[in-house]
Structure formats: structure tokens, C-alpha cells
Short mmCIF file of C-alpha atoms in Angstrom, two decimals:
data_model
loop_
_atom_site.label_atom_id
_atom_site.label_comp_id
_atom_site.label_asym_id
_atom_site.label_seq_id
_atom_site.Cartn_x
_atom_site.Cartn_y
_atom_site.Cartn_z
CA MET A 274 -0.09 -0.03 -0.09
CA PRO A 275 1.56 3.37 -1.01
CA SER A 276 2.13 5.84 1.40
CA PHE A 277 0.25 9.24 1.60
CA SER A 278 3.44 11.18 0.77
CA HIS A 279 4.23 9.07 -2.20
CA PHE A 280 0.60 9.15 -3.36
CA PHE A 281 0.47 12.97 -3.18
CA ASP A 282 3.77 13.22 -4.81
CA THR A 283 2.79 11.06 -7.93
CA LEU A 284 -0.61 12.85 -7.95
CA ILE A 285 1.00 16.04 -8.58
CA ASP A 286 3.81 14.73 -10.83
CA THR A 287 1.26 13.03 -13.20
CA ARG A 288 -1.28 16.17 -13.24
CA GLY A 289 -0.48 16.89 -16.96
CA VAL A 290 -1.07 13.42 -18.31
CA PHE A 291 -4.19 12.72 -16.31
CA PHE A 292 -5.63 16.06 -17.09
CA ASP A 293 -5.33 15.36 -20.90
CA ALA A 294 -6.86 11.79 -20.14
CA MET A 295 -9.62 13.57 -18.28
CA ILE A 296 -10.68 15.72 -20.93
CA LEU A 297 -10.50 12.82 -23.26
CA THR A 298 -12.69 10.75 -20.78
CA LEU A 299 -15.28 13.89 -20.66
CA GLU A 300 -15.51 14.33 -24.38
CA LEU A 301 -15.84 10.43 -24.85
CA THR A 302 -18.81 10.58 -22.13
CA VAL A 303 -20.62 13.70 -23.52
CA VAL A 304 -20.51 12.49 -27.21
CA SER A 305 -21.50 9.07 -26.33
CA ILE A 306 -24.41 10.33 -24.13
CA LEU A 307 -25.62 12.94 -26.68
CA ILE A 308 -25.82 10.37 -29.39
CA GLY A 309 -27.41 7.87 -27.00
CA ILE A 310 -30.07 10.51 -26.11
CA ILE A 311 -30.89 10.41 -29.89
CA ILE A 312 -30.97 6.94 -30.31
CA GLY A 313 -32.88 6.73 -26.98
CA LEU A 314 -35.79 9.25 -28.08
CA VAL A 315 -35.99 7.62 -31.47
CA VAL A 316 -36.32 4.02 -30.07
CA ALA A 317 -38.68 5.20 -27.24
CA LEU A 318 -41.04 6.92 -29.81
CA LEU A 319 -40.76 3.38 -31.86
CA LYS A 320 -41.72 1.46 -28.80
CA ILE A 321 -44.84 3.52 -27.89
CA SER A 322 -45.97 3.69 -31.60
CA ARG A 323 -49.13 2.32 -32.69
CA ILE A 324 -47.17 0.29 -35.25
CA LYS A 325 -46.49 -3.12 -33.77
CA ILE A 326 -43.63 -4.00 -35.76
CA LEU A 327 -41.69 -0.92 -34.77
CA GLY A 328 -42.25 -1.82 -31.29
CA TYR A 329 -40.84 -5.30 -31.70
CA VAL A 330 -37.99 -3.74 -33.21
CA SER A 331 -37.13 -1.50 -30.36
CA ASP A 332 -37.78 -4.36 -27.94
CA ALA A 333 -35.45 -6.40 -29.65
CA TYR A 334 -32.76 -3.68 -29.48
CA ILE A 335 -33.13 -3.09 -25.72
CA TYR A 336 -33.26 -6.92 -25.04
CA LEU A 337 -29.91 -7.30 -27.04
CA VAL A 338 -28.27 -4.34 -25.10
CA ARG A 339 -29.51 -5.45 -21.63
CA GLY A 340 -28.73 -9.13 -22.28
CA THR A 341 -25.25 -8.72 -23.22
CA PRO A 342 -22.06 -7.28 -21.46
CA LEU A 343 -20.99 -3.64 -22.38
CA ILE A 344 -17.33 -4.85 -23.05
CA VAL A 345 -18.76 -7.66 -25.71
CA GLN A 346 -20.60 -4.77 -27.40
CA ILE A 347 -17.67 -2.64 -27.71
CA PHE A 348 -15.51 -5.39 -29.02
CA ILE A 349 -18.15 -6.42 -31.57
CA LEU A 350 -18.88 -2.96 -32.57
CA TYR A 351 -15.09 -1.87 -32.74
CA PHE A 352 -13.83 -4.78 -34.68
CA GLY A 353 -17.09 -4.52 -36.76
CA PHE A 354 -16.46 -0.96 -37.81
CA SER A 355 -12.79 -1.88 -38.41
CA GLY A 356 -13.55 -4.47 -40.63
CA ILE A 357 -15.90 -2.17 -42.80
CA PHE A 358 -14.17 0.92 -42.81
CA LEU A 359 -11.14 2.83 -41.11
CA ILE A 360 -12.65 4.80 -37.93
CA PRO A 361 -10.70 6.44 -35.31
CA ASP A 362 -10.74 4.83 -32.01
CA PHE A 363 -12.35 7.85 -30.16
CA TRP A 364 -15.49 7.45 -32.70
CA ALA A 365 -15.51 3.56 -32.24
CA ALA A 366 -15.76 3.78 -28.72
CA SER A 367 -18.44 6.80 -28.71
CA LEU A 368 -20.54 4.87 -31.07
CA ALA A 369 -20.21 1.53 -28.97
CA LEU A 370 -21.19 3.41 -25.72
CA ALA A 371 -23.86 5.36 -27.58
CA PHE A 372 -25.36 2.05 -28.70
CA HIS A 373 -25.40 0.97 -24.97
CA ASN A 374 -26.58 4.08 -23.26
CA GLY A 375 -29.38 4.41 -25.92
CA ALA A 376 -31.28 1.27 -24.71
CA TYR A 377 -31.48 2.59 -21.14
CA ILE A 378 -32.16 6.19 -22.19
CA ALA A 379 -35.05 4.96 -24.35
CA GLU A 380 -36.79 3.17 -21.35
CA ILE A 381 -36.24 6.46 -19.51
CA PHE A 382 -38.12 8.56 -22.06
CA ARG A 383 -40.66 5.47 -22.76
CA GLY A 384 -41.46 5.65 -19.00
CA THR A 385 -41.80 9.50 -18.46
CA ILE A 386 -43.80 10.07 -21.94
CA GLN A 387 -46.02 7.30 -20.58
CA SER A 388 -46.59 8.90 -17.29
CA ILE A 389 -48.07 12.01 -18.68
CA ASP A 390 -51.79 12.04 -18.16
CA ARG A 391 -53.31 11.10 -21.42
CA GLY A 392 -56.15 13.69 -21.08
CA GLN A 393 -53.43 16.19 -22.26
CA MET A 394 -53.09 14.45 -25.60
CA GLU A 395 -56.57 14.39 -26.01
CA ALA A 396 -56.80 18.05 -25.04
CA GLY A 397 -54.15 18.99 -27.78
CA ARG A 398 -56.09 16.89 -30.23
CA SER A 399 -59.24 18.83 -29.49
CA LEU A 400 -57.47 22.01 -30.37
CA GLY A 401 -56.68 20.89 -33.76
CA MET A 402 -53.05 19.73 -33.06
CA THR A 403 -51.88 16.53 -34.78
CA ARG A 404 -50.59 13.76 -32.73
CA GLY A 405 -47.00 14.57 -33.46
CA LEU A 406 -47.50 18.13 -32.47
CA ALA A 407 -49.31 17.60 -29.32
CA MET A 408 -46.53 15.37 -28.40
CA ARG A 409 -43.85 17.82 -29.43
CA ARG A 410 -45.32 20.92 -27.58
CA ILE A 411 -47.40 19.36 -24.87
CA ILE A 412 -46.16 15.84 -23.78
CA PHE A 413 -42.39 15.75 -24.47
CA PRO A 414 -41.45 19.26 -22.75
CA GLN A 415 -43.11 17.66 -19.34
CA ALA A 416 -41.58 14.15 -19.97
CA LEU A 417 -38.13 15.90 -20.27
CA ARG A 418 -38.64 17.54 -17.01
CA ARG A 419 -39.56 14.11 -15.47
CA ALA A 420 -36.60 12.59 -17.29
CA LEU A 421 -34.01 14.61 -16.05
CA PRO A 422 -32.89 13.07 -12.73
CA PRO A 423 -32.73 9.52 -14.24
CA LEU A 424 -30.75 10.85 -17.25
CA GLY A 425 -28.30 12.51 -15.03
CA ASN A 426 -27.74 9.12 -13.17
CA GLN A 427 -27.34 7.56 -16.71
CA PHE A 428 -24.86 10.32 -17.51
CA ILE A 429 -22.64 9.37 -14.51
CA ILE A 430 -23.11 5.59 -15.41
CA GLY A 431 -21.75 6.53 -18.85
CA LEU A 432 -18.91 8.40 -17.33
CA LYS A 433 -17.71 5.29 -15.32
CA ASP A 434 -18.53 2.84 -18.33
CA SER A 435 -16.25 4.84 -20.40
CA SER A 436 -13.27 3.08 -18.81
CA LEU A 437 -13.91 0.10 -20.80
CA ALA A 438 -12.58 2.04 -23.76
CA ALA A 439 -9.12 1.25 -22.47
CA PHE A 440 -9.48 -2.07 -23.80
CA ILE A 441 -9.57 -0.66 -27.51
CA SER A 442 -6.44 1.28 -26.42
CA LEU A 443 -8.02 4.65 -26.01
CA ASN A 444 -6.02 6.82 -23.63
CA GLU A 445 -8.82 7.83 -21.31
CA LEU A 446 -8.13 7.86 -17.64
CA PHE A 447 -8.27 4.11 -16.68
CA ASN A 448 -5.82 3.20 -19.56
CA VAL A 449 -3.32 5.90 -18.68
CA ALA A 450 -3.68 4.85 -14.91
CA THR A 451 -2.91 1.21 -15.84
CA THR A 452 -0.23 1.87 -18.33
CA LEU A 453 1.80 4.16 -15.85
CA GLY A 454 1.16 1.65 -13.06
CA SER A 455 2.63 -1.35 -15.18
CA ASN A 456 5.61 0.83 -16.48
CA ASN A 457 6.50 1.93 -12.92
CA PHE A 458 5.62 -1.45 -11.11
CA ASP A 459 3.18 0.71 -8.82
CA GLU A 460 -0.38 -0.32 -10.03
CA MET A 461 -2.15 0.18 -6.62
CA ASN A 462 -0.67 4.12 -6.37
CA TYR A 463 -1.99 4.90 -9.95
CA LEU A 464 -5.46 3.24 -9.45
CA LEU A 465 -5.97 5.40 -6.26
CA ILE A 466 -5.07 8.37 -8.33
CA VAL A 467 -7.44 7.42 -11.24
CA ALA A 468 -10.15 6.89 -8.60
CA VAL A 469 -9.71 10.41 -7.25
CA TYR A 470 -10.20 11.77 -10.82
CA TYR A 471 -13.27 9.80 -11.31
CA LEU A 472 -14.70 11.24 -7.82
CA ILE A 473 -13.95 14.85 -8.81
CA LEU A 474 -15.57 14.21 -12.06
CA VAL A 475 -18.73 12.64 -10.65
CA ALA A 476 -18.95 15.44 -7.93
CA ILE A 477 -18.82 18.16 -10.67
CA LEU A 478 -21.38 16.25 -12.84
CA THR A 479 -23.75 15.70 -9.65
CA LEU A 480 -23.61 19.47 -8.59
CA GLY A 481 -24.25 20.53 -12.44
CA LEU A 482 -27.19 18.11 -12.43
CA ARG A 483 -28.65 19.41 -9.28
CA ALA A 484 -28.39 23.09 -10.28
CA LEU A 485 -29.99 22.17 -13.66
CA GLU A 486 -33.02 20.46 -11.74
CA LYS A 487 -33.34 23.26 -9.43
CA LYS A 488 -33.34 25.68 -12.14
CA MET A 489 -36.08 23.76 -14.15
CA SER A 490 -38.14 23.24 -11.04
CA ILE A 491 -38.18 27.03 -10.54
CA SER A 492 -39.06 27.69 -13.95
CA ASP A 493 -42.11 25.66 -13.50
CA GLN A 494 -43.56 27.46 -10.62
#
């Protein structure tokens, strides 16, 4: 077990390389979550669609993602992409993580959309709105507010899941920590350091999400 002084010295000495890795981790997380939100919204709308075949397709996608480990999905998509066309490691990892996050985000959107009273859709239709317009102007804004807390949790889960991108050699936080630990025969020290960086990122994201939730709750009043 490393001493505190050794841990602190290493933390200071490696701040540059870990800062770069932290930025890459954040970029990977943000991009994968944003793409995942788009995928999730589309899949959620397919799932609640009146066309049954679209619901079956969305169910199959969600079952596939939930039923297989994330690392397996990353490897399949990474090597699948590489076998078809050349794609940078960053985008291969982002798309793989987005594919995974999209299934969970789809269930978040589906649940919040269906939680809105059906009378509101009927009220919109009675005013002459199409089903799509009523969904966009009445249902979805309310569903988005309700979805914010679980989406925030998924964002944090996505941040931690991004560490699996290390297995396709992307130099995010976990890969940098394990590489430095192996090179310096000091794995535990670097694992503790990377844990500190993840805790900092999660704390920042949590505070930001709470501030956003508070702002949206005030705007509703």
C-alpha cells in the first residue's frame, strides 16, 4: 500500500497526463451520451408507436443491449467498424457506448412519456393539433423534466462505463492509470489516483445536474 506522501507526490507529478486523459474521458462521455439520447428518443417513440412491428424492433434492440455485457458490445462494434471502414478509436468507442446508453435512455423516455396524463394528448388533439405536434409541444416538454434525474444518473453511469474504452487502447483515464502503473511497477498507487479523478468528475457532474434540476423546477413555478 503506497504511503500518503508517495501518493501525493505522484498525483502532482502526473497531473498533466491525467488532465489530458480526463478531458478525453469527458469528451467520450458527452459525445456518447448525446448520441445515446438521440438513439434513445427514437427508440422510445418506436416503442410507443401504434405500429406493432416498430415496437418489436425497439424491444429487440433493448433486449440485446441489456442481455449482453458492455465490453462484448464494444469489441463487436469496434472490430465490426474496423472490418468495414477505418474509424478512429475515439469514434468507435463513442458509437459503441452510445449504442449501449441508447437502450437505457429509451426506457427512461418511454416511462416518462407514458407517465403524462393521456388527457393532455386528447386536449391537444381537441385544439386541432396533430398527434406529433401535441407530442412535441405538450407531452415531451413535461416528460423531459421528469426524465432529467434518471438521465443524470445515466450520464454518471456513462462516465464510469467509458473506462472500458481502455480495452481498445483509447488513452482515457483508466488506460493511462494502468499503463503508468505497469511501467512503474506501482499499480495500486495509480489506481488510487485515477479513482480520485473519477470522484472529482462525478462530484462536478452531480452538482451541475442538481443546479439544472433546481433551475427547471423554479421555471415550472
